[in-house]
mmCIF file of C-alpha atoms in Angstrom:
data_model
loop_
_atom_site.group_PDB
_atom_site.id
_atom_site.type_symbol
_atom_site.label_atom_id
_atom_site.label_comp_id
_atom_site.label_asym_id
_atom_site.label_seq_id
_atom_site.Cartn_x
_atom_site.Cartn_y
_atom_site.Cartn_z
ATOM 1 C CA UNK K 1 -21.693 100.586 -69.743
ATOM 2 C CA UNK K 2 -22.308 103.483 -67.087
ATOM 3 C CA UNK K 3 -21.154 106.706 -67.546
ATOM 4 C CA UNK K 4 -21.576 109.956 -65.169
ATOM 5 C CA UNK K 5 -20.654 113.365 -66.556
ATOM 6 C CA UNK K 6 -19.729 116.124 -63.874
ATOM 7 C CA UNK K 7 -17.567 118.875 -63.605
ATOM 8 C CA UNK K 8 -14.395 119.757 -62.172
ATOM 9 C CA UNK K 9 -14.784 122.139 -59.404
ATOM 10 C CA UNK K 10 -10.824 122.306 -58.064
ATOM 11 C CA UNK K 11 -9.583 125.780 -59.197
ATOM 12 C CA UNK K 12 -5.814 124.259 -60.790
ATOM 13 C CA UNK K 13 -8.419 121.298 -62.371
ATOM 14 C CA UNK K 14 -7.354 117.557 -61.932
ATOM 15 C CA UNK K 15 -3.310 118.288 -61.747
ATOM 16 C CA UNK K 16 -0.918 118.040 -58.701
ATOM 17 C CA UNK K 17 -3.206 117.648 -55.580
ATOM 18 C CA UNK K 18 -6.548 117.178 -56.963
ATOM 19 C CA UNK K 19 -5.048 114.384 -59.277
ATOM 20 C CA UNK K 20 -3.300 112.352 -56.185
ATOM 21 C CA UNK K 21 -6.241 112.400 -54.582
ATOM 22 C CA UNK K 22 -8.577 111.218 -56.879
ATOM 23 C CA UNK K 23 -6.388 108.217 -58.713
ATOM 24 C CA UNK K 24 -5.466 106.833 -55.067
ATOM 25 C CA UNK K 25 -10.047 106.983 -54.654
ATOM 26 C CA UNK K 26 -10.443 105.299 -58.198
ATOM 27 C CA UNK K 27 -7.857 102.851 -57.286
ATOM 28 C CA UNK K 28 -9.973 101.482 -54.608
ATOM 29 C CA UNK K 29 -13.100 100.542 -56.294
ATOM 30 C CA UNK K 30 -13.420 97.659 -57.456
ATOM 31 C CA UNK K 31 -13.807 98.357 -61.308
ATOM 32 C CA UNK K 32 -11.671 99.705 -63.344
ATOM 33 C CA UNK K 33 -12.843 103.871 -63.929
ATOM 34 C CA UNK K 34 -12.256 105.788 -67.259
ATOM 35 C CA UNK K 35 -12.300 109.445 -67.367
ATOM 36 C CA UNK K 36 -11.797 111.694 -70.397
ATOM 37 C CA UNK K 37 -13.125 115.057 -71.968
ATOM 38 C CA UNK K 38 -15.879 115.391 -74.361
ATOM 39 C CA UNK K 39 -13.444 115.390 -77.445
ATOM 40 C CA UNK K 40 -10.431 113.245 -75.746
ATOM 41 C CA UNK K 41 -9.488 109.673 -75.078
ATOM 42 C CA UNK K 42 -9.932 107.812 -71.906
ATOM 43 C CA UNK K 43 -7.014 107.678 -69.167
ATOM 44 C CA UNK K 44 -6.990 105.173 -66.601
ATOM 45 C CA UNK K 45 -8.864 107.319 -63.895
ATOM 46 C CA UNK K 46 -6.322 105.903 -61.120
ATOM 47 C CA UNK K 47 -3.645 106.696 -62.903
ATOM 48 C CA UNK K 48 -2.375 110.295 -61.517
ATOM 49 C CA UNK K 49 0.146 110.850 -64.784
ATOM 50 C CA UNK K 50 -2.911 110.001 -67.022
ATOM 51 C CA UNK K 51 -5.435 112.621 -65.000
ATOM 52 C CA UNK K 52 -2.673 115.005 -65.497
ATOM 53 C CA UNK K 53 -2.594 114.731 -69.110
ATOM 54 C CA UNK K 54 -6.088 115.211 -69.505
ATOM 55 C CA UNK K 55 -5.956 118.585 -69.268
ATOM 56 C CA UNK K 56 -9.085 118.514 -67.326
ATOM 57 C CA UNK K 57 -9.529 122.166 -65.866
ATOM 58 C CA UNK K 58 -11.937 124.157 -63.495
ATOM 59 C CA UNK K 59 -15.265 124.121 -64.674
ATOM 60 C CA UNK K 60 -14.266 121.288 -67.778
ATOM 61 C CA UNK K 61 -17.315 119.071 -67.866
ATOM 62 C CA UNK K 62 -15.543 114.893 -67.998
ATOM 63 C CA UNK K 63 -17.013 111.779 -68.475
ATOM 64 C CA UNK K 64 -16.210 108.535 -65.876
ATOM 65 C CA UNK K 65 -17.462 105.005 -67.093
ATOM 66 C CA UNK K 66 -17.203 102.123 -65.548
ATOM 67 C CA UNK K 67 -18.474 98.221 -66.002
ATOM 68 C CA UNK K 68 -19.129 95.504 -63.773
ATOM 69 C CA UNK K 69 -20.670 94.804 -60.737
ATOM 70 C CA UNK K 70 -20.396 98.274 -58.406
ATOM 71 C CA UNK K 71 -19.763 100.187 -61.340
ATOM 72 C CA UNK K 72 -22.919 102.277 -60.732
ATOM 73 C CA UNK K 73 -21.652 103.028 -57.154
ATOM 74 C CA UNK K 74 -17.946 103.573 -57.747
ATOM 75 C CA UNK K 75 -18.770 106.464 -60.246
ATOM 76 C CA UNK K 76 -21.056 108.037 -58.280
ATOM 77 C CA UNK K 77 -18.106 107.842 -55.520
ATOM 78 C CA UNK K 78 -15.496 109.192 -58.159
ATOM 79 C CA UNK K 79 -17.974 111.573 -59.654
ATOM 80 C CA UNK K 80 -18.598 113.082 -55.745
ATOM 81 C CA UNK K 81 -14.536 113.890 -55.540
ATOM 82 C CA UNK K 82 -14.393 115.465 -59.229
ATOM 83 C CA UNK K 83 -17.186 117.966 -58.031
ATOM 84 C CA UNK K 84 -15.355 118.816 -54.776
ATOM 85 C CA UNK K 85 -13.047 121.616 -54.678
ATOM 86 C CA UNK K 86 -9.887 119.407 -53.575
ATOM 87 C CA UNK K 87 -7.859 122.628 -53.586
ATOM 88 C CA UNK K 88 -8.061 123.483 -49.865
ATOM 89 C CA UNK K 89 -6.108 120.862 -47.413
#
């Protein structure tokens, strides 16, 4: 199964904006992406209440997997946002 690790570069981390943003993106692809910290259990990635209870903050290094065909492509899509500073409008 693929897995990317990146970091979160949004100052307030995946919550509020940064979180819309990104669920609405994994809920696109067309695999189903899990994201969770180092020590923490996977969330649905397009799930905005389970990014939010990740506690994923600025500078937290997560970890997206993905299987199926396009899973290679759709992390390195969800990975891009998660290193984007999704702060500014």
């Amino acid at each position: 199964m693929p897995e990317r690790r990146v970091t979160v570069a949004s100052k307030v981390g995946l919550h509020a904006r940064p979180a819309a943003l990104l669920a609405k993106a994994a809920a696109e692809q067309p695999v189903k992406i899990t994201i969770r910290k180092d020590d923490g259990q996977p969330v649905e990635a397009a799930s905005v209440l389970g990014l939010m209870t990740l506690g994923a903050m600025h500078g937290d290094e997560v970890v997206l997997t993905a299987d199926g065909d396009g899973a290679d492509t759709a992390l390195e899509a969800i990975a891009a946002i998660i290193g984007t500073d999704l702060d500014e409008g």
